[in-house]
XYZ file of C-alpha atoms in Angstrom:
463
model
C 11.350 34.923 28.734
C 8.612 37.512 28.371
C 5.978 35.640 30.374
C 6.588 34.858 34.026
C 3.543 32.586 34.410
C 0.881 31.211 32.074
C -2.760 31.031 33.077
C -3.576 27.322 33.342
C -7.278 28.163 32.998
C -6.872 30.025 29.695
C -7.881 27.138 27.403
C -11.047 26.377 29.359
C -11.938 30.069 29.452
C -11.445 30.248 25.683
C -13.727 27.250 25.158
C -16.441 28.866 27.272
C -16.127 32.125 25.355
C -16.406 30.220 22.067
C -19.667 28.677 23.278
C -20.948 32.136 24.182
C -20.018 33.383 20.719
C -21.868 30.494 19.085
C -24.906 31.361 21.215
C -24.595 34.985 20.050
C -23.867 36.171 23.591
C -20.911 38.413 22.872
C -19.516 40.362 25.823
C -18.085 43.107 23.646
C -15.853 43.812 20.635
C -12.868 42.113 22.302
C -14.731 38.886 23.097
C -12.295 35.971 22.961
C -9.217 38.137 22.418
C -6.001 37.265 24.311
C -4.305 39.708 26.659
C -1.274 39.526 28.933
C -1.030 41.487 32.169
C 1.944 42.746 34.146
C 2.970 40.800 37.240
C 1.793 43.604 39.526
C -1.888 43.200 38.683
C -3.622 40.807 41.058
C -5.740 37.907 39.887
C -7.670 35.682 42.288
C -6.823 32.413 40.562
C -3.863 30.086 40.272
C -1.453 32.790 39.100
C 0.952 34.548 41.437
C 1.214 38.323 41.827
C 4.799 39.105 42.780
C 6.173 42.244 41.112
C 8.766 39.911 39.610
C 10.185 38.977 43.014
C 10.405 35.686 44.890
C 9.739 37.721 48.012
C 5.993 37.886 47.306
C 5.753 34.364 45.883
C 3.095 32.423 47.769
C 1.149 35.474 48.867
C -2.473 35.662 47.765
C -4.485 38.826 47.269
C -7.803 39.128 49.050
C -9.571 39.972 45.796
C -9.003 40.258 42.077
C -7.878 43.595 40.692
C -10.610 45.700 39.127
C -8.660 45.739 35.865
C -8.622 41.931 35.718
C -12.336 41.824 36.541
C -13.094 44.273 33.723
C -11.003 42.297 31.241
C -12.894 39.114 32.052
C -16.262 40.878 31.958
C -15.468 42.155 28.462
C -14.634 38.639 27.300
C -10.857 38.859 27.116
C -8.715 35.839 27.920
C -5.906 36.572 30.376
C -3.154 34.358 28.961
C -0.720 34.977 31.774
C 1.465 37.502 33.534
C 4.395 39.239 31.942
C 7.912 39.574 33.218
C 8.960 43.028 34.371
C 11.730 45.090 35.873
C 11.549 43.846 39.446
C 9.506 45.988 41.823
C 8.834 48.370 38.922
C 12.488 49.507 38.974
C 11.966 50.668 42.560
C 14.306 48.347 44.443
C 17.846 48.664 43.144
C 20.285 51.348 42.078
C 22.424 48.913 40.071
C 20.014 46.448 38.486
C 18.877 46.501 34.861
C 15.673 47.049 32.935
C 13.811 43.813 32.270
C 15.472 41.822 35.058
C 13.503 40.167 37.812
C 14.421 37.343 40.136
C 11.511 35.171 39.014
C 12.340 35.307 35.322
C 15.898 36.512 34.819
C 16.990 39.027 32.197
C 14.643 39.946 29.343
C 15.896 41.530 26.107
C 14.333 43.600 23.356
C 14.058 42.142 19.882
C 15.948 44.664 17.724
C 19.592 44.145 18.715
C 21.481 41.448 20.628
C 21.244 42.103 24.385
C 18.985 45.092 23.739
C 17.752 46.949 26.800
C 13.955 46.423 26.709
C 13.419 49.439 28.977
C 10.973 49.172 31.841
C 9.326 48.526 34.023
C 6.525 47.020 31.880
C 9.255 45.239 29.937
C 7.550 41.901 29.333
C 4.271 43.501 28.304
C 6.116 45.502 25.641
C 8.288 42.690 24.282
C 5.395 40.207 24.241
C 3.233 42.644 22.293
C 6.004 43.393 19.808
C 6.555 39.658 19.250
C 2.787 39.088 18.840
C 2.671 36.626 21.734
C -0.638 38.311 22.499
C -2.780 40.806 20.648
C -2.005 43.330 23.353
C -0.968 43.670 26.986
C -1.529 45.693 30.127
C 1.242 47.652 31.818
C 1.519 50.036 34.730
C 3.281 53.375 34.929
C 4.522 55.589 37.718
C 7.211 57.402 35.713
C 7.680 56.082 32.182
C 6.978 52.401 32.769
C 4.457 52.072 29.926
C 5.709 54.591 27.398
C 9.455 53.894 27.659
C 9.321 50.128 27.000
C 6.693 50.780 24.338
C 9.055 53.054 22.413
C 12.004 50.684 22.765
C 9.926 47.806 21.412
C 8.273 49.637 18.514
C 4.708 49.575 19.840
C 2.016 51.975 21.037
C 1.541 52.623 24.743
C -1.066 54.723 26.524
C -0.364 56.060 29.987
C -3.848 57.160 31.127
C -4.729 60.013 33.437
C -4.346 58.868 37.036
C -7.912 57.885 37.894
C -9.132 56.877 34.437
C -8.309 53.243 35.259
C -8.552 51.604 38.669
C -5.449 50.618 40.642
C -7.385 48.464 43.122
C -5.334 45.356 43.896
C -2.386 46.490 41.803
C 0.870 46.412 43.765
C 1.432 50.116 44.490
C 4.356 52.443 44.096
C 2.798 55.923 44.315
C -0.934 56.472 44.705
C -0.516 59.954 43.211
C 1.269 58.705 40.087
C 0.396 55.045 39.462
C -1.833 54.226 36.515
C -2.725 51.133 34.483
C -2.757 51.285 30.701
C -2.790 49.414 27.387
C 0.100 48.427 25.133
C -0.591 47.331 21.557
C 0.790 47.237 18.026
C -1.502 50.030 16.835
C -3.234 53.080 18.248
C -6.676 51.653 17.504
C -5.966 48.397 19.319
C -4.633 50.343 22.306
C -7.761 52.517 22.259
C -10.007 49.447 22.251
C -8.193 47.976 25.242
C -8.346 51.290 27.104
C -12.117 51.279 26.559
C -12.299 47.874 28.237
C -10.434 48.809 31.418
C -11.383 52.464 32.008
C -14.141 53.704 34.268
C -15.015 54.521 37.875
C -14.377 52.123 40.736
C -15.535 52.821 44.314
C -12.506 50.824 45.489
C -10.155 53.474 44.044
C -11.165 56.990 45.050
C -9.005 58.551 42.347
C -11.351 57.157 39.688
C -14.258 59.070 41.218
C -12.657 62.329 40.046
C -13.279 61.361 36.421
C -15.676 63.747 34.645
C -17.120 60.852 32.630
C -18.645 58.549 35.225
C -19.923 55.470 33.419
C -20.289 57.388 30.130
C -16.779 57.113 28.757
C -15.749 58.688 25.458
C -15.610 56.277 22.544
C -11.849 55.955 22.292
C -11.937 53.739 19.204
C -14.136 56.251 17.376
C -11.472 58.891 18.029
C -9.176 57.055 15.617
C -9.690 59.297 12.592
C -7.323 60.631 9.951
C -8.619 64.098 10.845
C -7.365 63.792 14.418
C -4.724 66.501 13.987
C -6.837 69.012 12.070
C -7.107 72.366 13.831
C -5.005 71.278 16.800
C -2.406 73.537 18.418
C 0.602 71.480 19.412
C 3.532 72.819 21.383
C 7.219 71.959 21.513
C 9.051 72.694 24.787
C 12.516 73.337 23.377
C 14.161 73.588 26.778
C 13.250 69.943 27.424
C 14.632 68.868 24.044
C 17.979 70.320 25.104
C 18.353 67.367 27.497
C 18.529 64.817 24.682
C 22.253 65.457 24.439
C 24.610 64.803 21.534
C 23.816 61.086 21.319
C 20.170 62.000 20.817
C 20.826 63.605 17.411
C 19.082 60.816 15.424
C 16.031 61.118 17.677
C 15.950 64.895 17.297
C 16.269 64.623 13.516
C 13.335 62.205 13.310
C 11.355 64.390 15.707
C 11.850 67.480 13.537
C 10.706 65.505 10.491
C 7.617 64.459 12.451
C 6.651 68.092 12.991
C 6.288 68.465 9.219
C 3.963 65.456 9.118
C 1.904 66.968 11.916
C 1.698 70.353 10.172
C 0.679 68.729 6.908
C -2.085 66.898 8.773
C -3.661 70.240 9.667
C -2.143 71.092 13.038
C -0.397 74.294 14.071
C 3.022 73.798 15.655
C 3.799 76.325 18.384
C 7.514 76.352 19.171
C 9.306 77.238 22.414
C 6.352 76.415 24.673
C 8.819 75.720 27.430
C 8.430 74.005 30.786
C 9.734 76.975 32.738
C 10.734 75.100 35.908
C 12.208 72.047 34.192
C 15.812 72.606 35.242
C 14.695 73.185 38.836
C 12.644 69.992 38.678
C 15.672 67.960 37.622
C 17.666 69.304 40.580
C 14.952 68.885 43.210
C 14.976 65.865 45.570
C 11.310 66.319 46.436
C 9.599 64.430 43.566
C 11.532 61.307 44.566
C 10.605 61.858 48.213
C 6.921 62.000 47.270
C 7.273 58.599 45.622
C 9.173 57.289 48.653
C 6.483 58.452 51.051
C 3.694 57.008 48.929
C 5.490 53.677 48.566
C 6.130 53.372 52.294
C 2.425 53.783 53.021
C 1.112 51.961 49.969
C 3.133 48.772 50.274
C 2.239 48.432 53.959
C -1.454 48.761 53.093
C -1.149 46.204 50.285
C 0.596 43.700 52.559
C -2.065 44.177 55.232
C -4.773 43.414 52.661
C -3.372 40.030 51.613
C -5.506 36.949 52.147
C -2.389 34.822 52.410
C 0.901 36.248 53.682
C 3.083 33.251 54.595
C 6.070 35.296 55.755
C 3.923 37.819 57.624
C 5.381 40.796 55.787
C 4.151 44.050 57.306
C 6.261 46.773 55.737
C 9.154 47.670 53.460
C 11.763 46.755 56.077
C 10.416 43.195 56.165
C 10.541 42.929 52.380
C 14.058 44.342 52.238
C 15.296 41.892 54.861
C 13.851 38.888 53.035
C 15.214 40.090 49.694
C 18.709 40.577 51.073
C 18.725 37.013 52.422
C 17.291 35.196 49.395
C 20.040 34.068 47.006
C 17.631 34.074 44.053
C 17.298 37.843 44.454
C 21.011 38.254 43.547
C 21.747 40.574 46.454
C 24.152 42.365 46.797
C 25.076 42.171 43.099
C 21.685 43.791 42.600
C 21.354 45.984 45.643
C 18.383 47.392 47.537
C 19.648 50.945 47.169
C 16.280 52.518 46.355
C 14.663 50.886 49.379
C 17.618 51.867 51.547
C 17.059 55.498 50.589
C 13.296 55.244 51.112
C 13.711 53.782 54.593
C 16.415 56.314 55.491
C 14.092 59.160 54.468
C 11.746 58.100 57.259
C 8.661 59.625 55.658
C 5.256 58.297 54.690
C 2.300 60.057 53.118
C 0.695 60.845 56.458
C 3.813 62.568 57.823
C 3.326 66.298 58.602
C 6.063 67.220 56.124
C 4.487 65.302 53.265
C 1.615 67.511 52.116
C 3.576 70.796 51.844
C 6.310 68.930 49.978
C 3.792 67.392 47.590
C 2.245 70.793 46.894
C 5.679 72.166 46.010
C 6.323 69.318 43.560
C 3.019 69.983 41.797
C 4.400 73.322 40.610
C 6.886 71.456 38.406
C 4.019 69.909 36.456
C 1.481 72.705 36.741
C 2.496 76.349 36.155
C 6.186 75.469 35.829
C 5.592 72.511 33.550
C 3.134 70.908 31.181
C -0.090 72.515 32.391
C 1.432 75.981 32.352
C 2.692 75.495 28.802
C -0.717 74.263 27.641
C -2.561 77.157 29.277
C -0.224 80.030 28.330
C -0.113 78.995 24.692
C -3.689 77.760 24.252
C -2.436 74.304 23.272
C -4.273 71.043 22.737
C -1.140 68.977 23.319
C 2.632 68.983 23.563
C 4.929 66.629 21.658
C 8.298 65.293 22.780
C 10.562 62.358 22.019
C 9.305 59.613 24.316
C 12.725 59.274 25.938
C 12.224 62.637 27.698
C 8.425 62.823 27.847
C 7.354 60.991 30.997
C 8.771 62.758 34.048
C 6.661 65.941 34.146
C 3.309 64.236 33.376
C 4.084 61.842 36.235
C 4.067 64.700 38.738
C 0.544 65.823 37.825
C -0.972 62.520 36.679
C -1.626 63.567 33.089
C -1.867 61.245 30.055
C 0.689 60.322 27.407
C 0.462 58.240 24.261
C 3.614 57.077 22.508
C 3.785 56.027 18.857
C 6.759 54.580 16.917
C 8.889 57.329 15.377
C 12.034 55.685 14.031
C 15.185 53.768 14.903
C 18.849 54.551 15.445
C 20.601 54.501 12.044
C 23.537 52.460 10.844
C 26.759 53.752 12.346
C 25.209 54.643 15.705
C 27.836 53.998 18.410
C 26.813 51.239 20.800
C 25.879 52.570 24.234
C 25.572 50.300 27.278
C 23.492 50.745 30.403
C 25.185 51.620 33.696
C 25.456 47.963 34.718
C 27.150 47.121 31.423
C 24.943 44.140 30.573
C 22.436 45.733 28.173
C 22.694 47.824 25.020
C 20.612 50.999 25.121
C 21.560 52.509 21.778
C 22.643 50.739 18.602
C 21.608 50.564 14.954
C 17.992 49.477 14.597
C 16.834 50.060 18.172
C 13.486 51.887 18.011
C 12.415 55.175 19.563
C 9.068 56.954 19.755
C 7.210 60.248 19.829
C 4.798 61.128 22.626
C 1.659 63.257 22.684
C 1.052 64.884 26.085
C -2.177 66.557 27.165
C -4.150 67.739 30.196
C -6.057 65.355 32.439
C -8.829 63.343 30.808
C -7.696 64.275 27.267
C -7.163 60.677 26.101
C -9.831 60.927 23.408
C -8.115 63.882 21.729
C -4.616 62.438 22.177
C -5.693 59.138 20.629
C -7.053 61.025 17.627
C -3.791 62.924 17.182
C -1.646 59.829 17.644
C -3.748 57.828 15.194
C -3.554 60.539 12.537
C 0.237 60.625 12.925
C 0.603 56.843 13.020
C -1.413 56.299 9.852
C 0.628 58.882 7.957
C 3.954 57.361 8.963
C 3.412 53.624 9.638
C 6.835 53.400 11.252
C 6.154 50.109 13.013
C 5.782 48.313 9.678
C 9.049 49.761 8.367
C 11.347 48.682 11.194
C 12.743 45.178 11.008
C 14.552 43.143 13.624
C 18.232 42.652 12.872
C 18.778 39.340 14.589
C-alpha cells in the first residue's frame, strides 16, 4: 500500500474549501487540490507521524510542521501520509527500499516486485498512480529524486533552507530538505511555491536571499528555459554507472542533443575532481551520524506525547529490536549500530573540522568547483548518480523522466533479493544540478527538456 494512513478530516476540509470557493475566497492557485505527505512530516491532528515505524506510533508532536501549515494555508487538502522506507533508509543495512513496519513492502508500478527506490517511496508511487495530484517527500541523500526517477515522475530536491524542516523527523540538519513530487515540472513548481519561504523555527531558512519575495517558480516554466545556458557533464562521475548502466548512458547522450537543440551549450568533462576520494571517505557518513544522534534526541524531547519516554537513539534501537512487527533481526539495526558505535554528535569537538573537510567534496572538489571553473549554469547527470555530491553542500536537484530499460535488459535484484532494480520497462531519469537557490533556473531548464521529450507519456506499465 502506498498510503500508511488516511486523513479522516479530509472530506470535511474539502467541503469547507468548496464553500470558500463558492464565496470567491480562494486561498491560492492550488485551492482544493489534494496532496499526500511523507510519514516524517508532523501534523497536529488525528494522523500519526512515525517514519514508517511502530516505534513512534502513539507519539504526538508538540506542533504541526511548517510545511503542513503552509499547505493548509494555501488551500490544499492533506489526504494522508505516504508509506516510506522506514526511518528514511537510516536504520538497517539489510532492509529494502519501500519497506516499513507499519505498511509492509511497497512496489513500483512498472515491473512485478519492482524496487520503488526510497526513501520517499510512497510519495513517488502514489503520484505515479494518480492517487493524488502530487505529494511531498524529504531528502537527505537521494530520497526525493531517486524514487521519482524509478516511478517516472518529476521530483525537486530544494536547496537546504528553501523549505522549512520544523517538525519533520530529522536525519541530518545540514542535508535534510522537503520538496515536491509531481507528474510534471509545472505541477512540481506550483507545489514548491506553496511550501517554500522563511521560517523563524528553522534557522537554515533565514539564509535564503529571497525572504518573503520568492521567485515565481511556475512562471519559470518556459520553452526557452535552456536558451543561452551553459550546462556541464562531469564525465568522471558517469564512469561509475558501470556496464549495466549502458541503456541509461545511451539515453543520457541522446538527451544532450535535445538540450543543445534547445539553445544550450554543452560543456564536456567538467569533472568533480575529488569524486573518487569522496567515495572512499568515511567522513560524509559520520557527519550524517553525528547530526542524527543530536537531531533525533532533540525531536524526541520536543514531543507533546511520548508514551515510551524515548530520549535518544539507544532507546529507539532497543524498542525496535524487541518489537516483532519491526522484523528484527531479519531487518537489522546495522546503521544505528554504527552510529552509536561512532560515539559522535554534532556538538563533539571532532565534528566541525570533519564537517569542513567533507564540504570540500561538494565545493572546490565537486559540484560548486565545476560550476565556477567552467562558468556553468548547471550540470546534468543520470539521476541514479546525481544525488550524493549535492547532499554534501545542500544544493538543489530536479529530476525529469528520461527513459526506461529496454527489452532484453537482464533482471537485477537488490542486495536482499526481494526486489527487482533493473528490468525491461523500469524507468530512469535525468537530473539538473545547480548552485544554492537556483531552483528558478533549474525549473526552467527541466521544463524545456520535459516538453521536448514528454517521456512520462511514452512509458507504459507492463503489468
